[in-house]
Tab-separated table of C-alpha atoms and ligand atoms in Angstrom:
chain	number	residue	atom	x	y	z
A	1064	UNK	CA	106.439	80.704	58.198
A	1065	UNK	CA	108.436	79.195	61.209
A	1066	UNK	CA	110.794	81.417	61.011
A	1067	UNK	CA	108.456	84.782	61.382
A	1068	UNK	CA	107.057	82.803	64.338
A	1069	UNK	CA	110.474	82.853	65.695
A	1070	UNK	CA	111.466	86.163	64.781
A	1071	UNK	CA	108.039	87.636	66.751
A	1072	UNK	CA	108.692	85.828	69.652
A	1073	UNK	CA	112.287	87.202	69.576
A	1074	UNK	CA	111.020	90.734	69.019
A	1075	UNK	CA	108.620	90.291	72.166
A	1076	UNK	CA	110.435	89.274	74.625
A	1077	UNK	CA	113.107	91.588	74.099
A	1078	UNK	CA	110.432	94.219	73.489
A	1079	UNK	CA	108.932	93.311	77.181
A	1080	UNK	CA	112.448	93.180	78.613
A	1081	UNK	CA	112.930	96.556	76.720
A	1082	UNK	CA	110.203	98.120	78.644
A	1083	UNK	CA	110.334	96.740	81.769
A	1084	UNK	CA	114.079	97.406	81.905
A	1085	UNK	CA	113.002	100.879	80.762
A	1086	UNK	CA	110.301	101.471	83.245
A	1087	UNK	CA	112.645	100.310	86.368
A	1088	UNK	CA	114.960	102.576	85.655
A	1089	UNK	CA	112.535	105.606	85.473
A	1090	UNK	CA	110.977	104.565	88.889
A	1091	UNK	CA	114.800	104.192	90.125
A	1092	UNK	CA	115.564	107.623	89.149
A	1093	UNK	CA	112.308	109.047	89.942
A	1094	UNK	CA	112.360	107.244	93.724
A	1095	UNK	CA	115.661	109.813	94.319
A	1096	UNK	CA	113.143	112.485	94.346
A	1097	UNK	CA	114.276	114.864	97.428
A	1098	UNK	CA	111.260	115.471	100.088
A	1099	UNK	CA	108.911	118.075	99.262
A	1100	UNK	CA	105.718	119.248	101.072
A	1101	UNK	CA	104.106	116.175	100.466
A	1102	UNK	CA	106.349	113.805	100.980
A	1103	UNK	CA	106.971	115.019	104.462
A	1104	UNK	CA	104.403	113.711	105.844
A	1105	UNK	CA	105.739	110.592	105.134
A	1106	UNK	CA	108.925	110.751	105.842
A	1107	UNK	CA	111.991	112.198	108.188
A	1108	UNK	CA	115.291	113.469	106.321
A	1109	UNK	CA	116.851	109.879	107.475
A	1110	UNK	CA	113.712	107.350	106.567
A	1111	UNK	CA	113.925	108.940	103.248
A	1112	UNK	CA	117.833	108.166	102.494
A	1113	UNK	CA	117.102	104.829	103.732
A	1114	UNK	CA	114.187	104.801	101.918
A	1115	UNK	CA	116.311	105.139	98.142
A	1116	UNK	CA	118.822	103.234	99.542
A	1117	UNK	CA	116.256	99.979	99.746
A	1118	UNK	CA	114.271	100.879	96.684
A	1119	UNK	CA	118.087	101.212	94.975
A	1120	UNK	CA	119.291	97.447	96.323
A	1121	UNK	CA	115.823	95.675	95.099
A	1122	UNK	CA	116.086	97.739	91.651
A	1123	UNK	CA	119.391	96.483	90.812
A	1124	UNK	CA	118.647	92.856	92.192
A	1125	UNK	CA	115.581	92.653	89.874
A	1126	UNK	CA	117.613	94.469	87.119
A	1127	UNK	CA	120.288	91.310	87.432
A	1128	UNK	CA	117.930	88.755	87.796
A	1129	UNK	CA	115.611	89.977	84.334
A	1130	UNK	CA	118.911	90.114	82.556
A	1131	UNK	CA	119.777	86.711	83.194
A	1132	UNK	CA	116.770	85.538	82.075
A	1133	UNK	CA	116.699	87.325	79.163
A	1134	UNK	CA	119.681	86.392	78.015
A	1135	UNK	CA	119.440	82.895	78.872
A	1136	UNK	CA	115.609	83.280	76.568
A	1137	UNK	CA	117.708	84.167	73.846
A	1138	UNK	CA	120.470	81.847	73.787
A	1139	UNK	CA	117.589	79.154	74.108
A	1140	UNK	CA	116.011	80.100	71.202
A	1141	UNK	CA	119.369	80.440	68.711
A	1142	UNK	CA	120.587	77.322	69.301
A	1143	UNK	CA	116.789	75.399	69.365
A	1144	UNK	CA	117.313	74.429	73.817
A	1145	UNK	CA	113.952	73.751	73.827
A	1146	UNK	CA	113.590	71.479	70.812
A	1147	UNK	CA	117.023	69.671	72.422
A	1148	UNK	CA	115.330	69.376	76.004
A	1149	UNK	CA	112.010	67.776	74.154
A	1150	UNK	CA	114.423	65.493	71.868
A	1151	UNK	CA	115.999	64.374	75.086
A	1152	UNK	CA	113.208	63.618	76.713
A	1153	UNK	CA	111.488	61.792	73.918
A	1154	UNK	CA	114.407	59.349	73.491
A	1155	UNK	CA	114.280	58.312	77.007
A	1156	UNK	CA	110.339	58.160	77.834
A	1157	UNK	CA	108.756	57.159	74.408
A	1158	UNK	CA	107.385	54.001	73.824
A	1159	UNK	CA	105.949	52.694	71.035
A	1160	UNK	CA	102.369	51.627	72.239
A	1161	UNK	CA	102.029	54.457	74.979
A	1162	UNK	CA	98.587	55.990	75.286
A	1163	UNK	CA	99.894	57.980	77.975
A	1164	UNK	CA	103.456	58.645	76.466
A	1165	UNK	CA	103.191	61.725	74.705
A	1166	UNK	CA	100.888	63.429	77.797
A	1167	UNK	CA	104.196	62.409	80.131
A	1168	UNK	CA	106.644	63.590	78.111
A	1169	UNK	CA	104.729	67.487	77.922
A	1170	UNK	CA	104.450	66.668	81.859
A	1171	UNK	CA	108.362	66.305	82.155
A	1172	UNK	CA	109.277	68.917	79.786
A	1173	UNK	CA	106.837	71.319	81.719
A	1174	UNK	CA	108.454	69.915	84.988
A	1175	UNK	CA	111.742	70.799	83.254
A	1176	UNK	CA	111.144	74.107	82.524
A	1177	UNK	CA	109.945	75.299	86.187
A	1178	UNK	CA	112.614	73.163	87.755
A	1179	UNK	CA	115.250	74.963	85.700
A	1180	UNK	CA	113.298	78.689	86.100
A	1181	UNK	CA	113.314	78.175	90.089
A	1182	UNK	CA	116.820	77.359	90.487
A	1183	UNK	CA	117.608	80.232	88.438
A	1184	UNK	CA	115.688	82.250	90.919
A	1185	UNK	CA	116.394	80.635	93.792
A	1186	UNK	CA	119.890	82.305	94.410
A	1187	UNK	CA	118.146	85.652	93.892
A	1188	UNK	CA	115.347	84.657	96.674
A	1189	UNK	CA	117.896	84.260	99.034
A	1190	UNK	CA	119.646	87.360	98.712
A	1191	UNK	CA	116.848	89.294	98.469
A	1192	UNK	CA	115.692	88.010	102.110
A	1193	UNK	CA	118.697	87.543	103.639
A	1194	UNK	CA	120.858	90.038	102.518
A	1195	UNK	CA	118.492	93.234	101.460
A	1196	UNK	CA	116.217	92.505	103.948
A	1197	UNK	CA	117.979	91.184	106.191
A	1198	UNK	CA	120.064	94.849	106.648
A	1199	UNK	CA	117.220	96.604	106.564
A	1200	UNK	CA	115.776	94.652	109.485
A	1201	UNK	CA	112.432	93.556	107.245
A	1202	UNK	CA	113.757	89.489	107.462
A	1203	UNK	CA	112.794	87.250	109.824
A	1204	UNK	CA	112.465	84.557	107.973
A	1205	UNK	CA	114.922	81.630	109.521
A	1206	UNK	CA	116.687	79.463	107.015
A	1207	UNK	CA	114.553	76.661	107.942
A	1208	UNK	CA	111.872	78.577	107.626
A	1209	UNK	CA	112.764	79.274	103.981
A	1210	UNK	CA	113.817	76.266	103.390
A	1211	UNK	CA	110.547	74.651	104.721
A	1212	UNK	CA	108.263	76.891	102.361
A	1213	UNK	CA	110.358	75.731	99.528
A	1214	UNK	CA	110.036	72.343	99.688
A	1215	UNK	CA	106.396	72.806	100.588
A	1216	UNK	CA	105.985	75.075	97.654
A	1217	UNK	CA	107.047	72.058	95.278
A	1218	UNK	CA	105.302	69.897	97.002
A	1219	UNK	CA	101.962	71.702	96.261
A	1220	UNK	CA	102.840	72.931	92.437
A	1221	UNK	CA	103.908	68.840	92.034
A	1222	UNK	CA	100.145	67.935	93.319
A	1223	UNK	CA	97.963	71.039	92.334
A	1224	UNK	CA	99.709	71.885	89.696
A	1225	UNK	CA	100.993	68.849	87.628
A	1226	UNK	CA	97.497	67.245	88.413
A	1227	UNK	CA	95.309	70.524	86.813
A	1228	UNK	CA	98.158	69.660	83.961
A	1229	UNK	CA	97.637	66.117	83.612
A	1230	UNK	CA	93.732	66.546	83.132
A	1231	UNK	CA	94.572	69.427	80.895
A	1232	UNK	CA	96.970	67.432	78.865
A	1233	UNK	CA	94.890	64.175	78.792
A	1234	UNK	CA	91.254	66.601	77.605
A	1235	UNK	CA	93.571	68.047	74.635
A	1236	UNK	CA	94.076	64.322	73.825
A	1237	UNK	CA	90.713	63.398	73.824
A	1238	UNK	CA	88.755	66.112	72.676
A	1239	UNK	CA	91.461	67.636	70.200
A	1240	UNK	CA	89.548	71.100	68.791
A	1241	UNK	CA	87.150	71.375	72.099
A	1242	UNK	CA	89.763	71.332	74.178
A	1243	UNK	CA	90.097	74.510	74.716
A	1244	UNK	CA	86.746	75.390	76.090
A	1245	UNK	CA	87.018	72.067	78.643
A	1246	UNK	CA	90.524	73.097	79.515
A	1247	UNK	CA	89.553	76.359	80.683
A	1248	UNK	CA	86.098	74.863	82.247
A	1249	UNK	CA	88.387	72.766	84.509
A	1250	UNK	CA	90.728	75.731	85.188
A	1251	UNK	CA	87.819	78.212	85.947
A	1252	UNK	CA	86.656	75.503	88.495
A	1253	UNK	CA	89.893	75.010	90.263
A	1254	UNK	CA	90.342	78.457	90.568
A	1255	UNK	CA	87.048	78.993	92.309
A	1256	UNK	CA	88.258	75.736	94.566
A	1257	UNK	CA	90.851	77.731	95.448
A	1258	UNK	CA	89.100	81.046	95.669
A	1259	UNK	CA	86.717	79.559	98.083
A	1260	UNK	CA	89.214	77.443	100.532
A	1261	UNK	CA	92.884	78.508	99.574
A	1262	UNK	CA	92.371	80.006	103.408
A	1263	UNK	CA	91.221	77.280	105.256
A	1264	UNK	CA	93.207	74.467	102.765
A	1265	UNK	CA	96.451	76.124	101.863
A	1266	UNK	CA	97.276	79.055	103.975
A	1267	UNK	CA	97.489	77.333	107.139
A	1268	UNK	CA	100.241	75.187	105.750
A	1269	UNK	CA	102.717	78.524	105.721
A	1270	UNK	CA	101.251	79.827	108.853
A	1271	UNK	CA	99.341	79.666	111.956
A	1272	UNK	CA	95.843	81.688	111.488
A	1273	UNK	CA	94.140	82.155	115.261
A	1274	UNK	CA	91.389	84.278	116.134
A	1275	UNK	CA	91.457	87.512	117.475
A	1276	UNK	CA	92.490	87.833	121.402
A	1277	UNK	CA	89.888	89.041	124.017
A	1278	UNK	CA	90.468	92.219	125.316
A	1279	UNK	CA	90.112	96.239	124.405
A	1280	UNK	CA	90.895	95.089	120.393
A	1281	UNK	CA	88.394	92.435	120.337
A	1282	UNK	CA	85.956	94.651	121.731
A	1283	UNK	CA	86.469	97.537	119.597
A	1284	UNK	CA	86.580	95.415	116.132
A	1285	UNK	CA	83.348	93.525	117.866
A	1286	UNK	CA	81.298	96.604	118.079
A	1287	UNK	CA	82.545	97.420	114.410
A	1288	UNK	CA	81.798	94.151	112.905
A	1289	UNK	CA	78.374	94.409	114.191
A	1290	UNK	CA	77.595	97.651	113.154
A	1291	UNK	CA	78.375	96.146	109.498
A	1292	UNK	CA	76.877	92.628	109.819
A	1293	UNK	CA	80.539	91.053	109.404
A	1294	UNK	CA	80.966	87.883	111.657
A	1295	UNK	CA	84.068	88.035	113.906
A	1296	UNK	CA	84.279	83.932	112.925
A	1297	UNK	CA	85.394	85.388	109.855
A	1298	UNK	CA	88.215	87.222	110.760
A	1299	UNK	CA	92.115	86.043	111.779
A	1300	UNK	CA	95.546	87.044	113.147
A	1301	UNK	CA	98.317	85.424	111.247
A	1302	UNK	CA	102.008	85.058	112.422
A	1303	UNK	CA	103.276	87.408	109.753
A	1304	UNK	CA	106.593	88.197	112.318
A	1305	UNK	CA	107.271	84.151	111.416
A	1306	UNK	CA	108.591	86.078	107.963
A	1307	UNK	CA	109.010	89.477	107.890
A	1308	UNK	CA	108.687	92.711	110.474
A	1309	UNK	CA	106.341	94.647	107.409
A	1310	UNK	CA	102.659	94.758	108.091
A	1311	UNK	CA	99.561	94.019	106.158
A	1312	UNK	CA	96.144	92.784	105.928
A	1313	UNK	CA	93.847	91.145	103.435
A	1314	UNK	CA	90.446	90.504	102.115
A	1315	UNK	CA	89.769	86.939	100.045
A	1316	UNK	CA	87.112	84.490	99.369
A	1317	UNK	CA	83.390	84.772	98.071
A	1318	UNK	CA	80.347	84.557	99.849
A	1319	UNK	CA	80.139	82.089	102.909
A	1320	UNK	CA	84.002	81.391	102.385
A	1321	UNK	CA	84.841	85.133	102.797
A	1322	UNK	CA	87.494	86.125	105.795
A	1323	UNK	CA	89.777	88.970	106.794
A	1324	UNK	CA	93.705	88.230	107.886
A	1325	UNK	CA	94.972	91.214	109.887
A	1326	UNK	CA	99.130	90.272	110.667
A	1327	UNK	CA	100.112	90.131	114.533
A	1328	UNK	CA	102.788	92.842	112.543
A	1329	UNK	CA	100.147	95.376	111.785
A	1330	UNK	CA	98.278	94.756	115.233
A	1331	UNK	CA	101.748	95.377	117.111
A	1332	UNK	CA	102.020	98.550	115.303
A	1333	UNK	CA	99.297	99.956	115.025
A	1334	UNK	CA	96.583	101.878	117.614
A	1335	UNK	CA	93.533	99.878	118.433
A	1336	UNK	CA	91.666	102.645	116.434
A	1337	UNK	CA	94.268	102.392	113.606
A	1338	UNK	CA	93.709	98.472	113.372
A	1339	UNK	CA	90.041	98.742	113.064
A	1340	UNK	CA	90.356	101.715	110.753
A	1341	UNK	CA	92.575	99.035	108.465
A	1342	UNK	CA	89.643	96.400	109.251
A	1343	UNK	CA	86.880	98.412	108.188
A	1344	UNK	CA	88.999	98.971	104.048
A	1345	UNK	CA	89.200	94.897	104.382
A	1346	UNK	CA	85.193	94.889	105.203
A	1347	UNK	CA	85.192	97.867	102.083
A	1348	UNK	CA	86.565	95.285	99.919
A	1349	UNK	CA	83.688	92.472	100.989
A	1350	UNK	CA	80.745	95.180	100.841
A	1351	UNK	CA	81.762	96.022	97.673
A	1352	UNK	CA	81.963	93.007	95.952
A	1353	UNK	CA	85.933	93.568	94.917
A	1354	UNK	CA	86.705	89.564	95.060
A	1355	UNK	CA	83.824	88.620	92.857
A	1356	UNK	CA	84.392	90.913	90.163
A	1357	UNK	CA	88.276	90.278	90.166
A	1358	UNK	CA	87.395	86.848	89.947
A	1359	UNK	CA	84.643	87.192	87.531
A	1360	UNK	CA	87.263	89.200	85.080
A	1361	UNK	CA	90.511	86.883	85.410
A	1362	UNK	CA	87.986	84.173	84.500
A	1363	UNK	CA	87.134	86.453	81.378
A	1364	UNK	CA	90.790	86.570	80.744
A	1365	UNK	CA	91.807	83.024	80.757
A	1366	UNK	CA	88.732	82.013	78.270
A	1367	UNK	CA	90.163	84.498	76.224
A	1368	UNK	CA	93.721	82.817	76.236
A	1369	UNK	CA	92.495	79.567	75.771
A	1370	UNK	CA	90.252	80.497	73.209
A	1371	UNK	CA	93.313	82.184	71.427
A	1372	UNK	CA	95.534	78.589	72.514
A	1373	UNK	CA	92.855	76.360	71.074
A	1374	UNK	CA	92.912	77.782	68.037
A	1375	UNK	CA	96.967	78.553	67.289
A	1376	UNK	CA	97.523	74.872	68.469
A	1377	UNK	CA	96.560	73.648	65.116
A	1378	UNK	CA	99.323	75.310	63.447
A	1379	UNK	CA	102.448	73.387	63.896
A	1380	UNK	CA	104.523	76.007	63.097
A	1381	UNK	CA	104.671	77.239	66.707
A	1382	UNK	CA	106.626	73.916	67.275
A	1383	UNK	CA	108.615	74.224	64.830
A	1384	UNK	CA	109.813	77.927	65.135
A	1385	UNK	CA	110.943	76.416	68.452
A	1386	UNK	CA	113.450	74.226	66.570
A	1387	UNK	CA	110.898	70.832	66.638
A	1388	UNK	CA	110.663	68.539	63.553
A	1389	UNK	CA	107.137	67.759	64.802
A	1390	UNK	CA	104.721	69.844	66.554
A	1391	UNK	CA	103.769	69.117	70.121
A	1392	UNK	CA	101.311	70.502	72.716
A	1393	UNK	CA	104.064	71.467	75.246
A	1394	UNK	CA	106.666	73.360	72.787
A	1395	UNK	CA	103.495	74.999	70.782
A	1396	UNK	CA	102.006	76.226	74.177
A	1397	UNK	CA	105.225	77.534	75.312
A	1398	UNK	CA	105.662	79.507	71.654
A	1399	UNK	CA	101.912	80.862	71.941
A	1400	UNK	CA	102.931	82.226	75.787
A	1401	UNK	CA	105.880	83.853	74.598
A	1402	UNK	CA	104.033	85.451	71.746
A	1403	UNK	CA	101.390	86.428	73.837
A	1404	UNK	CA	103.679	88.682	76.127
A	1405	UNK	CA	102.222	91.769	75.080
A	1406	UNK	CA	99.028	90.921	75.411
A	1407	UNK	CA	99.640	89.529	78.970
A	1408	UNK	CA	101.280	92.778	79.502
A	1409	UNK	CA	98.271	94.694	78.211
A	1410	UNK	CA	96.197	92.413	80.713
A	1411	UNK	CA	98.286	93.241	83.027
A	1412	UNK	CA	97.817	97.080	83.280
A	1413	UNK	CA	94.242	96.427	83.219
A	1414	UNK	CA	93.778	94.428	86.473
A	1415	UNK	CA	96.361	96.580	88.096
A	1416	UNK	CA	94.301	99.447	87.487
A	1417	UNK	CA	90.908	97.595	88.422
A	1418	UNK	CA	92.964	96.901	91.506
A	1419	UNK	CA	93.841	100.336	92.523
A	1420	UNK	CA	90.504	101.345	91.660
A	1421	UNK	CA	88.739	99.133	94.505
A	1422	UNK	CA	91.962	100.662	96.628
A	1423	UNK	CA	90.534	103.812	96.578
A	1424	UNK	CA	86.994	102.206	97.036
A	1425	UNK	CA	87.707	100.730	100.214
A	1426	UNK	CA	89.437	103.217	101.214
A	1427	UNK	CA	86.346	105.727	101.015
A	1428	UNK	CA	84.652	102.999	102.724
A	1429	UNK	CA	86.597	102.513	105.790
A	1430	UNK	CA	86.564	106.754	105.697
A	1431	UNK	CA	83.042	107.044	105.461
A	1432	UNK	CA	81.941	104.110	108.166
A	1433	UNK	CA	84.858	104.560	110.568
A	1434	UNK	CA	87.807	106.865	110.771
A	1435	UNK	CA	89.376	108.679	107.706
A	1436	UNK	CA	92.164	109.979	109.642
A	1437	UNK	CA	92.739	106.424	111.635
A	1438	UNK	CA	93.202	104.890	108.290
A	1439	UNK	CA	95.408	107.445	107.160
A	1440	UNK	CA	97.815	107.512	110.175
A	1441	UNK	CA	97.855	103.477	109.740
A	1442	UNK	CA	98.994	103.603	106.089
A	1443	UNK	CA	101.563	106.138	107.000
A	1444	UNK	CA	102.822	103.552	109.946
A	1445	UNK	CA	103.064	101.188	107.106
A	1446	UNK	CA	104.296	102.565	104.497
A	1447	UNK	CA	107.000	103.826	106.621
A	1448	UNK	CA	107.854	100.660	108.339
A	1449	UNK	CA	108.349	98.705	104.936
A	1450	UNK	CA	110.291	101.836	103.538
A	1451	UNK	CA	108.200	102.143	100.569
A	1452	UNK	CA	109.048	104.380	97.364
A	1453	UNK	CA	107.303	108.148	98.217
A	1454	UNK	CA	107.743	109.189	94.585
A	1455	UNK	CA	107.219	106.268	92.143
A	1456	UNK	CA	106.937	106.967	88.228
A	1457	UNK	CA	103.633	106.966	87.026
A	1458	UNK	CA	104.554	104.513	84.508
A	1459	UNK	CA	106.016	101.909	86.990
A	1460	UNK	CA	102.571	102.322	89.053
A	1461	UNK	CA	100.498	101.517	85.414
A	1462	UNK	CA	102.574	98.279	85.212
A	1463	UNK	CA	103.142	97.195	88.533
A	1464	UNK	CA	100.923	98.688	91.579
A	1465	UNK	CA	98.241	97.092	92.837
A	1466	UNK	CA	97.492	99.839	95.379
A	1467	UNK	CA	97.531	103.286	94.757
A	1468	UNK	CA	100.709	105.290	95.733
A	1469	UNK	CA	101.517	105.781	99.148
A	1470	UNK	CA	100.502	109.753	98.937
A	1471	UNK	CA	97.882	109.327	96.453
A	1472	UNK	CA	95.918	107.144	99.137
A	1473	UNK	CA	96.749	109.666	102.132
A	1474	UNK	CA	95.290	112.285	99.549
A	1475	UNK	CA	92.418	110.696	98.745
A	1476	UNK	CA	91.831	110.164	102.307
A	1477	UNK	CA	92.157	113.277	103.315
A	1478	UNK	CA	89.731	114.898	101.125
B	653	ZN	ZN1	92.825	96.812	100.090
């Protein structure tokens, strides 16, 4: 049977290369679209060019990077790297009385694995920023700057990370079949955790979050806060420009933990009306609930994998179609991930569309309670200033968008 195992997980992750390659390339063509009526009002003759020209340099930088590690998933599994990497391992770490030895050794393989996967990426993260862009004057990102958010990057997947593993690892161990509803207990929690305080625990160690300025702004987004019972102590500029010259804003948290981030990008840009226009989509998103219910449905999803993990654990032969002699919970988990890609792809197009759907949701919102045509002009400012694709394929927007398409939204809005 280890050998159909195999030749599935083959089959999917060249079928998900296969359409991912497939769908890139239709958004690449499609992006060449020349300007029509629409379009216009996006874009200048020049902005345009420029505009294929960037969408062009990213396409064939993700293009190079999925290649690589495609190939390199293939090679692994004909000549059984993963089995070798876990064989390694095991000869140096085991010992025979270790309670804790076979929990370390999934630790170090797993270690492995994203140690070898980032430094396989890393080359690509630093031409994306400071090459592409870097010449389209989008990077500001210093290399100590970059350099710093590595390290701190390990430094929290080492902690947060390898600690949500460890407990993961050691509940397998102890509770064998119920692990999988404990394992995704403890998951479900730390998500929440982080839900609730990634803003006030983990954002401020990549940036500097301050609260809004006195002056015309503050007064303006004060009167409009009111008007929807939002607290101003909820709502902060961050040092985007510390990065990158593109603008944004977000909504996150639940409840009492909810707050706003508006970039001191998007508030250099934009009009004082235009900022609060952006404001009042964020406020959209908390009136409407959009956290909860993305948070409530990921949640859905991961009982669902680990409901689907639990159970395909017990079959060793998801070890073994890795190349193992025995089965273990690291090289089983990895087969059952791989196996799962189109599932995770189907997933995938689901949340995106949730996602665009609560777009257009806010959207109406920050129409309907404060300026549809403020909101519009600031998406146009932004979408121009970050150069973004006026005509992607439909297909590429199913798989990858999280917000509608620039003219979709400035449709919508005007309505
Ligand atoms: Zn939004």
């Amino acid at each position: 049977m280890e050998n159909w195992v195999l030749v599935l997980i083959t089959f999917f992750i060249a079928l998900d290369y296969g359409v991912n390659t497939f769908v890139n390339f239709l958004n690449h063509e499609s992006s060449k679209k020349p300007l029509d009526g629409d379009s216009q009002k996006l874009y200048l003759e020049d902005e345009h060019k420029r505009s294929i020209k960037y969408a062009a340099a990213n396409y064939k930088s993700a293009f190079l990077s999925s290649t690589l590690f495609f190939i390199i998933f293939v090679l692994a599994l004909t000549y059984n790297w993963f089995a070798t990497l876990d064989n390694t391992i095991r000869e140096r770490l085991s010992d025979n009385s270790g309670y804790f030895s076979e929990i370390i050794i999934s630790l170090v393989f797993i270690g492995s694995l994203a140690v070898i996967s980032n430094l396989i990426s890393l080359p690509f993260g630093i031409y994306n920023t400071f090459k592409i862009e870097a010449e389209y004057g989008f990077n500001k990102s210093t290399p100590k700057t970059f350099v710093l958010d590595l390290i701190k990057g390990l430094i929290l997947t080492l902690l947060l990370g390898g600690g949500i593993l460890t407990v993961v690892l050691w509940i397998y161990q102890e509770l064998g079949n119920l692990f999988w509803f404990w394992g995704w207990v403890l998951v479900t929690s730390f998500s929440l955790f982080t839900f609730m305080f990634g803003t006030k625990l983990i954002l401020p160690l990549f940036n500097k979050l301050t609260p809004i300025e006195e002056g015309e702004l503050q007064d303006e987004i004060k009167k409009y806060c009111d008007s929807q019972g939002y607290s101003l102590r909820k709502l902060f500029v961050m040092d985007g420009s510390k990065r990158s010259t593109k603008a944004n804003a977000f909504f996150t948290g639940l409840g009492k933990s909810k707050t706003i981030v508006l970039f001191d990008t998007l508030i250099e840009k934009l009009s004082t009306r235009e900022v609060v226009s952006v404001l009042a989509h964020e406020i959209g998103h908390y009136k409407m609930k959009h956290t909860f219910w993305v948070f409530l449905f990921s949640n859905v999803q991961t009982f669902i994998l680990f409901f689907l993990l639990g159970w395909l654990l017990r079959y060793p032969e998801l070890s073994t179609a890795l190349g193992a002699t025995e089965a273990s919970f690291h090289l089983s988990a990895l087969a059952f991930f791989l196996l799962f890609s189109p599932l995770s792809m189907a997933l995938g197009l689901f949340n995106n569309a949730l996602s665009r759907r609560n777009e257009y949701e806010a959207d109406d919102f920050g129409r309907e309670t404060y300026d549809g045509k403020a909101l519009a002009e600031a998406l146009r400012k932004i979408g121009s200033g970050s150069l973004v694709n006026v005509s992607p394929h439909p297909l590429y927007v199913a798989v990858n968008y999280t917000h509608p398409p620039m003219l979709d939204r400035l449709r919508n809005l005007g309505k």
